[in-house]
RNA sequence: GCCUUGGUGGUGGAAUUGGUAGACACGCAGGACUUAAAAUCCUGUGAGCAGCAAUGUUCAUGCGGGUUCAAUUCCCGCCCGAGGUACCA
């Protein structure tokens, strides 16, 4: 019987689905293991061959764990809210739900063909009301909570109100938007609206006027991680800064815990480092500088308190509130001018335009250490959003201040002995202080400490830790997202009662903003609760993906996001597989979301993802043809330099091994029908190639469905793993797939003789057993270290050796089938049944290897003299190092080399004589 | 700039963490089977030198040093690529 992969794969996929083979339930008798993939956004383009890489790897791991006796949770779902479906809806009028459902169906078909062990009973879609009910629920919990800095956790806002009632807020140490102080008596006489405004200051999900990334083209605000280089990640449209009233999540309150949590989880150092940088902790001090001839002062943040004697000017961000306080009438016009020019620039222009600009405010400040009077400037190199929006400039030791000082001719005072600041600043934190009053003679590190102490003792400011991490902007002016369960009364937001969730996304006539500029939900009829207007914004993409891993544990629960029982059993994700691109978005939001729910006691683990593996991207490998300019003649790569040619992308599917199928090329596009070719000397047309993103427009997309039809899913799975290390990005190149396919056919043939199934019950020989046990050992350690590429090699070696031994014995082949099954589940299942087993191979157990079988009785030891192998010596393997040494010394050949002298050394490593030094 | 990664044959990549560098696969070359093709199988394949040959020998893991009997692996200094981040004070 031939290896008919199409028949086999179809048969077992059907069997697995019909018999619910991968359905998972809580089973207290087994240890649990939770393997999660980052769920996909179902895009209209479908899956290309790069998408399933991570799914295959996690599938192998989850099957392996199951074979080792674990109760494995391995679910899949869809991150279904998102901009592309909505943009498509705007263009075509088709409801995003229809587009999304269609895409999901297509994804499911493609995924099903690859033989994954997903428990589809647990499927979630973020756009379904049963699911987003819990996204809305979580939002209400955040709305009703504040972050207590003393307890370092979230607590209910109701508790806060009780304290205000009895003692005001003087004792409250909470994360808030703005510091305000009031007594109990003051609280009592406040109106409901005033009270709500104060509470808003504390809520973890809060409404505030904040600087946001506004994307006019998308008509919505975006979070920081959704903007790259001043352009939106989706669509690549310009983004500008704007002050708007928006929902935000007080994620900054969790900065330290998000940082500390990284120490407890098994992620790569690179990823942890990316998160550390994003959180951006910096230790320093806030120091007050008095404004000359005024009672007011400016507070700056600095990590270099030691350099305060070198402050020669101050700089305010253009948006800073201090600007109005220090501006003098004389300078007014010039300042206005500057502020306007800054405001006109978009974020992107501001980044692109690194020209030094600024304006003198007219005001002066007093250096609190030296008492000197220093000018205050305004410049956009200082950011309003970080620290206090004002800095003390130390041009000698900060390159940005240096450039500014040089440009405007401001003085530069060096503070470190022997440093040269004539051409550039000296930014390093090393050296001995000078020109610095009481700090003179100290090292920089000592001076930083001492200056901070001085600040604290003399009440010039406070020692402070700053974080770069901003609160997450949580509202979007779009249609296709979760509606906020919030209504407005007297201008203030109130939550819709939890028992009335979900709040369904309403129907609208168009998916565009209203004529008055309100978000699309402004078009919904009766968009009210109890007669009050409901929030018109929707939630951002990351809302639905922040807690989906919890929902998989208990996806049909109508009473809770996840039941206590399910959460206590599954706890957290043991292995999370996904792309690195979510390092500063999803992977921060999820950790925050989880910590928040942990604070409230809804989940038992403080970190959601114990181990995380980033699979690399699969890039496309593009092919090129060379057209002679002004003609329809194409010249092969080897001869192209003799002509004036243009390089054109050609569909990789009509190129084999970089050789163009010229007949298919002519049929590819009408304009090439009359194409002529100048071939290389071997009579072939050779194409050029390069590695690029896999994309339709570059004609380098390879569709998994096509591969499955030609080679089968098992071959595709093996080949994707064989391509290279899992975590490394690599180009897809179909040409190597034959080797892997050949391996599967050889494996199949081991079970057959003269075309008929034939496996003998004879006992295996020592060498056959050795092949099996070596393979088992190797695969086990490879899977545990995610080295799937070397696993495939090990299989190939194993099958080649068994082929040479003509081994077709059940004793060897049966366990080997189990070992291969995580990689190639269909063929393994088929052979497993042919071997006479009654139940699915997924219920088998992964074989163990026997070290005793692996050890040989004796070994030919290479004996090297001064680094060169001279002869081999047979010594029993049981011999210890001293015995080996003895043998070598007494050997006649050794004595020939040493000329009877005693060798200096015999070096034995792991039972091997690697060198004898004479 | 900073942080994180990598750099090994014609190609993708191995190397049990200091112990025979190049496993496995692709490609290429030659051969077997076949009327022929496909499929399959076998052999060879880092480079140089010597030899009819078996084989011997030298050089090779981005570059330059160092430690060691022994370095792709450890240390120091450079060069190049990829990813992240960027007026974060």
Tab-separated table of N, CA, C and O (backbone and C1' of nucleotides) in Angstrom, chain A residues 270 273-274 302-303 354 381 383 386 391 400 468 657 722-723 725 728 735 739 742 746 789 796 800 907 909 914-915, chain B residues 3-5 12-15 17 19-20 23-28 40-42 58 69 83-89:
chain	number	residue	atom	x	y	z
A	270	UNK	N	15.757	38.890	26.123
A	270	UNK	CA	15.507	39.961	25.168
A	270	UNK	C	14.113	40.556	25.375
A	270	UNK	O	13.934	41.773	25.365
A	273	UNK	N	13.850	42.434	28.650
A	273	UNK	CA	14.564	43.691	28.529
A	273	UNK	C	13.712	44.719	27.780
A	273	UNK	O	13.659	45.885	28.154
A	274	UNK	N	13.024	44.266	26.732
A	274	UNK	CA	12.135	45.155	25.988
A	274	UNK	C	11.062	45.716	26.925
A	274	UNK	O	10.748	46.902	26.900
A	302	UNK	N	15.247	64.908	37.792
A	302	UNK	CA	16.583	64.613	37.281
A	302	UNK	C	17.128	63.334	37.898
A	302	UNK	O	16.826	63.017	39.046
A	303	UNK	N	17.908	62.587	37.090
A	303	UNK	CA	18.604	61.422	37.638
A	303	UNK	C	20.029	61.826	38.008
A	303	UNK	O	20.778	61.028	38.530
A	354	UNK	N	14.768	67.181	13.622
A	354	UNK	CA	15.579	67.246	14.839
A	354	UNK	C	16.326	68.573	14.954
A	354	UNK	O	17.319	68.677	15.638
A	381	UNK	N	12.284	70.037	22.788
A	381	UNK	CA	13.045	68.828	23.093
A	381	UNK	C	12.725	68.326	24.492
A	381	UNK	O	13.079	67.206	24.852
A	383	UNK	N	9.781	67.051	26.855
A	383	UNK	CA	8.456	66.474	26.630
A	383	UNK	C	7.531	66.772	27.791
A	383	UNK	O	7.909	66.623	28.951
A	386	UNK	N	6.611	63.535	30.194
A	386	UNK	CA	7.521	62.787	31.048
A	386	UNK	C	8.014	63.664	32.184
A	386	UNK	O	8.290	64.850	31.994
A	391	UNK	N	12.934	70.787	32.793
A	391	UNK	CA	14.225	70.208	33.166
A	391	UNK	C	15.199	71.279	33.616
A	391	UNK	O	15.049	72.452	33.295
A	400	UNK	N	21.883	66.542	24.849
A	400	UNK	CA	20.796	67.351	24.300
A	400	UNK	C	20.901	68.785	24.796
A	400	UNK	O	20.750	69.751	24.047
A	468	UNK	N	8.539	55.537	32.649
A	468	UNK	CA	8.212	55.985	31.310
A	468	UNK	C	6.825	55.489	30.900
A	468	UNK	O	6.164	56.057	30.052
A	657	UNK	N	13.177	25.901	-7.687
A	657	UNK	CA	14.620	25.891	-7.476
A	657	UNK	C	15.310	27.019	-8.261
A	657	UNK	O	16.358	26.830	-8.853
A	722	UNK	N	11.661	21.844	10.573
A	722	UNK	CA	12.997	21.522	10.077
A	722	UNK	C	13.728	22.751	9.535
A	722	UNK	O	14.945	22.799	9.461
A	723	UNK	N	12.950	23.751	9.202
A	723	UNK	CA	13.474	24.953	8.546
A	723	UNK	C	14.584	25.646	9.342
A	723	UNK	O	15.445	26.294	8.761
A	725	UNK	N	15.903	26.939	13.736
A	725	UNK	CA	15.486	27.103	15.124
A	725	UNK	C	14.174	27.875	15.212
A	725	UNK	O	13.985	28.868	14.515
A	728	UNK	N	14.033	31.715	15.577
A	728	UNK	CA	14.758	32.517	14.595
A	728	UNK	C	13.859	32.841	13.396
A	728	UNK	O	13.106	31.996	12.945
A	735	UNK	N	11.899	24.495	-1.563
A	735	UNK	CA	12.690	23.481	-2.245
A	735	UNK	C	13.205	22.350	-1.337
A	735	UNK	O	13.493	21.269	-1.821
A	739	UNK	N	12.866	16.488	0.898
A	739	UNK	CA	13.653	15.657	1.796
A	739	UNK	C	12.830	15.163	2.961
A	739	UNK	O	12.927	14.002	3.384
A	742	UNK	N	10.213	12.673	1.762
A	742	UNK	CA	10.892	11.397	1.508
A	742	UNK	C	11.052	10.611	2.814
A	742	UNK	O	10.888	9.399	2.837
A	746	UNK	N	9.735	6.863	3.672
A	746	UNK	CA	10.643	5.811	4.152
A	746	UNK	C	10.107	5.205	5.442
A	746	UNK	O	10.174	3.996	5.656
A	789	UNK	N	13.908	21.468	15.258
A	789	UNK	CA	14.614	21.250	13.995
A	789	UNK	C	15.554	20.056	14.091
A	789	UNK	O	15.643	19.254	13.164
A	796	UNK	N	15.194	11.325	10.908
A	796	UNK	CA	15.714	10.910	9.609
A	796	UNK	C	16.853	9.913	9.777
A	796	UNK	O	16.921	8.901	9.079
A	800	UNK	N	16.694	6.012	8.567
A	800	UNK	CA	17.732	5.522	7.662
A	800	UNK	C	18.430	4.301	8.241
A	800	UNK	O	18.679	3.320	7.540
A	907	UNK	N	45.391	12.923	29.049
A	907	UNK	CA	44.158	13.657	29.304
A	907	UNK	C	42.956	12.820	28.863
A	907	UNK	O	42.848	12.432	27.699
A	909	UNK	N	38.901	12.708	28.829
A	909	UNK	CA	37.684	13.501	29.015
A	909	UNK	C	36.479	12.614	28.756
A	909	UNK	O	36.361	12.014	27.693
A	914	UNK	N	41.888	12.020	25.055
A	914	UNK	CA	41.933	13.037	24.023
A	914	UNK	C	43.353	13.499	23.737
A	914	UNK	O	43.630	14.025	22.680
A	915	UNK	N	44.232	13.312	24.674
A	915	UNK	CA	45.602	13.730	24.380
A	915	UNK	C	46.599	13.115	25.353
A	915	UNK	O	46.291	12.885	26.518
B	3	C	P	24.263	49.493	25.831
B	3	C	O5'	22.943	48.594	25.839
B	3	C	C5'	22.086	48.603	26.970
B	3	C	C4'	20.791	47.903	26.621
B	3	C	C3'	20.947	46.517	26.032
B	3	C	O3'	21.187	45.538	27.026
B	3	C	C1'	19.415	47.724	24.719
B	4	U	P	22.124	44.257	26.676
B	4	U	O5'	21.168	43.407	25.737
B	4	U	C5'	19.936	42.887	26.244
B	4	U	C4'	19.142	42.305	25.114
B	4	U	C3'	19.865	41.224	24.324
B	4	U	O3'	19.852	39.996	25.013
B	4	U	C1'	18.799	42.702	22.821
B	5	U	P	21.118	39.010	24.899
B	5	U	O5'	20.664	38.123	23.665
B	5	U	C5'	21.341	38.290	22.456
B	5	U	C4'	20.425	37.944	21.325
B	5	U	C3'	21.191	37.203	20.229
B	5	U	O3'	20.912	35.825	20.317
B	5	U	C1'	20.405	39.285	19.394
B	12	G	P	22.153	30.185	4.122
B	12	G	O5'	21.059	29.173	4.684
B	12	G	C5'	19.685	29.406	4.402
B	12	G	C4'	18.861	28.330	5.061
B	12	G	C3'	19.157	28.084	6.520
B	12	G	O3'	18.541	29.065	7.341
B	12	G	C1'	18.996	26.007	5.404
B	13	G	P	19.129	29.441	8.735
B	13	G	O5'	18.970	28.064	9.517
B	13	G	C5'	19.898	27.672	10.526
B	13	G	C4'	19.920	26.175	10.532
B	13	G	C3'	20.813	25.567	11.596
B	13	G	O3'	20.021	25.313	12.751
B	13	G	C1'	21.411	24.705	9.480
B	14	A	P	20.660	25.204	14.154
B	14	A	O5'	20.990	23.663	14.141
B	14	A	C5'	22.310	23.280	14.262
B	14	A	C4'	22.396	21.809	14.373
B	14	A	C3'	23.304	21.424	15.533
B	14	A	O3'	22.521	21.079	16.642
B	14	A	C1'	24.210	20.636	13.500
B	15	A	P	22.912	21.694	18.058
B	15	A	O5'	24.413	21.193	18.255
B	15	A	C5'	24.680	19.807	18.470
B	15	A	C4'	26.158	19.577	18.466
B	15	A	C3'	26.966	20.484	19.398
B	15	A	O3'	26.963	19.979	20.716
B	15	A	C1'	27.982	20.431	17.276
B	17	U	P	27.035	19.115	27.741
B	17	U	O5'	26.868	20.666	28.052
B	17	U	C5'	27.920	21.269	28.716
B	17	U	C4'	28.763	22.083	27.734
B	17	U	C3'	29.343	23.353	28.362
B	17	U	O3'	30.596	23.627	27.713
B	17	U	C1'	28.027	23.929	26.524
B	19	G	P	33.239	20.677	24.244
B	19	G	O5'	34.185	19.641	23.496
B	19	G	C5'	34.958	20.082	22.383
B	19	G	C4'	35.903	18.990	21.959
B	19	G	C3'	35.269	17.595	21.952
B	19	G	O3'	35.913	16.850	20.932
B	19	G	C1'	37.074	17.629	23.455
B	20	U	P	35.226	16.668	19.514
B	20	U	O5'	36.366	15.852	18.765
B	20	U	C5'	37.686	16.378	18.631
B	20	U	C4'	38.183	16.058	17.251
B	20	U	C3'	37.318	16.612	16.118
B	20	U	O3'	38.165	16.996	15.036
B	20	U	C1'	37.435	14.278	15.938
B	23	A	P	28.127	16.975	7.682
B	23	A	O5'	27.221	15.868	8.390
B	23	A	C5'	27.780	15.023	9.391
B	23	A	C4'	26.769	14.779	10.484
B	23	A	C3'	25.343	14.476	10.016
B	23	A	O3'	25.188	13.127	9.655
B	23	A	C1'	25.283	16.073	11.754
B	24	C	P	24.642	12.676	8.268
B	24	C	O5'	23.200	13.346	8.227
B	24	C	C5'	22.145	12.851	9.042
B	24	C	C4'	20.963	13.781	8.976
B	24	C	C3'	20.546	14.216	7.571
B	24	C	O3'	19.754	13.234	6.933
B	24	C	C1'	20.651	16.110	8.949
B	25	A	P	19.855	13.038	5.380
B	25	A	O5'	19.261	14.411	4.828
B	25	A	C5'	17.867	14.647	4.881
B	25	A	C4'	17.574	16.074	4.509
B	25	A	C3'	17.951	16.495	3.095
B	25	A	O3'	17.039	16.019	2.131
B	25	A	C1'	18.593	18.169	4.614
B	26	C	P	17.533	15.818	0.642
B	26	C	O5'	17.627	17.313	0.120
B	26	C	C5'	16.459	18.117	0.034
B	26	C	C4'	16.840	19.533	-0.307
B	26	C	C3'	17.559	19.707	-1.634
B	26	C	O3'	16.659	19.696	-2.721
B	26	C	C1'	18.656	20.965	0.021
B	27	G	P	17.081	18.955	-4.067
B	27	G	O5'	18.299	19.850	-4.563
B	27	G	C5'	18.079	21.194	-4.975
B	27	G	C4'	19.401	21.872	-5.198
B	27	G	C3'	20.320	21.180	-6.196
B	27	G	O3'	20.004	21.545	-7.528
B	27	G	C1'	21.534	21.701	-4.241
B	28	C	P	20.133	20.455	-8.650
B	28	C	O5'	21.712	20.295	-8.779
B	28	C	C5'	22.521	21.404	-9.156
B	28	C	C4'	23.980	21.068	-8.959
B	28	C	C3'	24.450	19.792	-9.651
B	28	C	O3'	24.703	20.001	-11.026
B	28	C	C1'	25.250	19.806	-7.433
B	40	U	P	11.243	9.976	-4.741
B	40	U	O5'	11.857	8.518	-4.684
B	40	U	C5'	11.151	7.465	-4.011
B	40	U	C4'	11.844	6.160	-4.271
B	40	U	C3'	13.302	6.110	-3.865
B	40	U	O3'	13.458	5.915	-2.469
B	40	U	C1'	13.056	5.159	-6.013
B	41	C	P	14.643	6.637	-1.723
B	41	C	O5'	15.857	5.691	-2.093
B	41	C	C5'	15.839	4.315	-1.704
B	41	C	C4'	16.890	3.557	-2.451
B	41	C	C3'	18.300	4.106	-2.306
B	41	C	O3'	18.886	3.721	-1.086
B	41	C	C1'	17.886	3.623	-4.579
B	42	C	P	19.909	4.691	-0.361
B	42	C	O5'	21.249	4.386	-1.157
B	42	C	C5'	21.781	3.063	-1.196
B	42	C	C4'	22.905	3.007	-2.191
B	42	C	C3'	23.989	4.051	-1.996
B	42	C	O3'	24.895	3.678	-0.977
B	42	C	C1'	23.413	3.946	-4.284
B	58	U	P	49.316	18.773	9.398
B	58	U	O5'	48.960	20.139	8.679
B	58	U	C5'	50.008	21.030	8.286
B	58	U	C4'	49.486	22.045	7.297
B	58	U	C3'	48.338	22.911	7.794
B	58	U	O3'	48.791	23.993	8.608
B	58	U	C1'	47.848	22.143	5.616
B	69	C	P	48.298	24.220	29.215
B	69	C	O5'	48.110	23.385	27.870
B	69	C	C5'	49.258	22.944	27.144
B	69	C	C4'	48.826	21.932	26.115
B	69	C	C3'	47.631	22.349	25.268
B	69	C	O3'	48.020	23.169	24.183
B	69	C	C1'	47.296	20.146	26.063
B	83	G	P	14.966	44.169	10.769
B	83	G	O5'	14.582	44.030	12.305
B	83	G	C5'	13.626	43.053	12.706
B	83	G	C4'	13.590	42.945	14.201
B	83	G	C3'	13.204	44.212	14.951
B	83	G	O3'	11.810	44.445	14.945
B	83	G	C1'	15.059	43.225	16.004
B	84	G	P	11.271	45.941	15.038
B	84	G	O5'	11.548	46.321	16.557
B	84	G	C5'	10.827	45.660	17.602
B	84	G	C4'	11.399	46.060	18.932
B	84	G	C3'	11.335	47.546	19.245
B	84	G	O3'	10.060	47.930	19.714
B	84	G	C1'	13.474	46.726	19.787
B	85	U	P	9.455	49.331	19.301
B	85	U	O5'	10.416	50.331	20.079
B	85	U	C5'	10.330	50.445	21.501
B	85	U	C4'	11.449	51.311	22.007
B	85	U	C3'	11.522	52.711	21.412
B	85	U	O3'	10.565	53.593	21.964
B	85	U	C1'	13.683	51.765	21.443
B	86	A	P	9.900	54.692	21.015
B	86	A	O5'	10.960	55.862	21.105
B	86	A	C5'	11.322	56.376	22.368
B	86	A	C4'	12.680	56.986	22.268
B	86	A	C3'	12.785	58.198	21.374
B	86	A	O3'	12.313	59.339	22.040
B	86	A	C1'	14.638	56.770	21.038
B	87	C	P	11.758	60.553	21.138
B	87	C	O5'	11.898	61.858	22.031
B	87	C	C5'	12.461	61.818	23.297
B	87	C	C4'	13.975	62.040	23.291
B	87	C	C3'	14.460	62.838	24.484
B	87	C	O3'	15.760	62.462	24.810
B	87	C	C1'	14.948	64.015	22.499
B	88	C	P	16.123	61.182	25.686
B	88	C	O5'	14.989	61.112	26.796
B	88	C	C5'	15.106	61.832	28.036
B	88	C	C4'	14.518	60.989	29.144
B	88	C	C3'	14.923	59.517	29.046
B	88	C	O3'	15.768	59.019	30.064
B	88	C	C1'	12.520	59.763	28.966
B	89	A	P	15.858	59.172	31.484
B	89	A	O5'	16.669	60.525	31.664
B	89	A	C5'	16.581	61.208	32.879
B	89	A	C4'	17.133	62.585	32.661
B	89	A	C3'	16.754	63.597	33.732
B	89	A	O3'	17.630	63.539	34.841
B	89	A	C1'	16.327	64.504	31.612
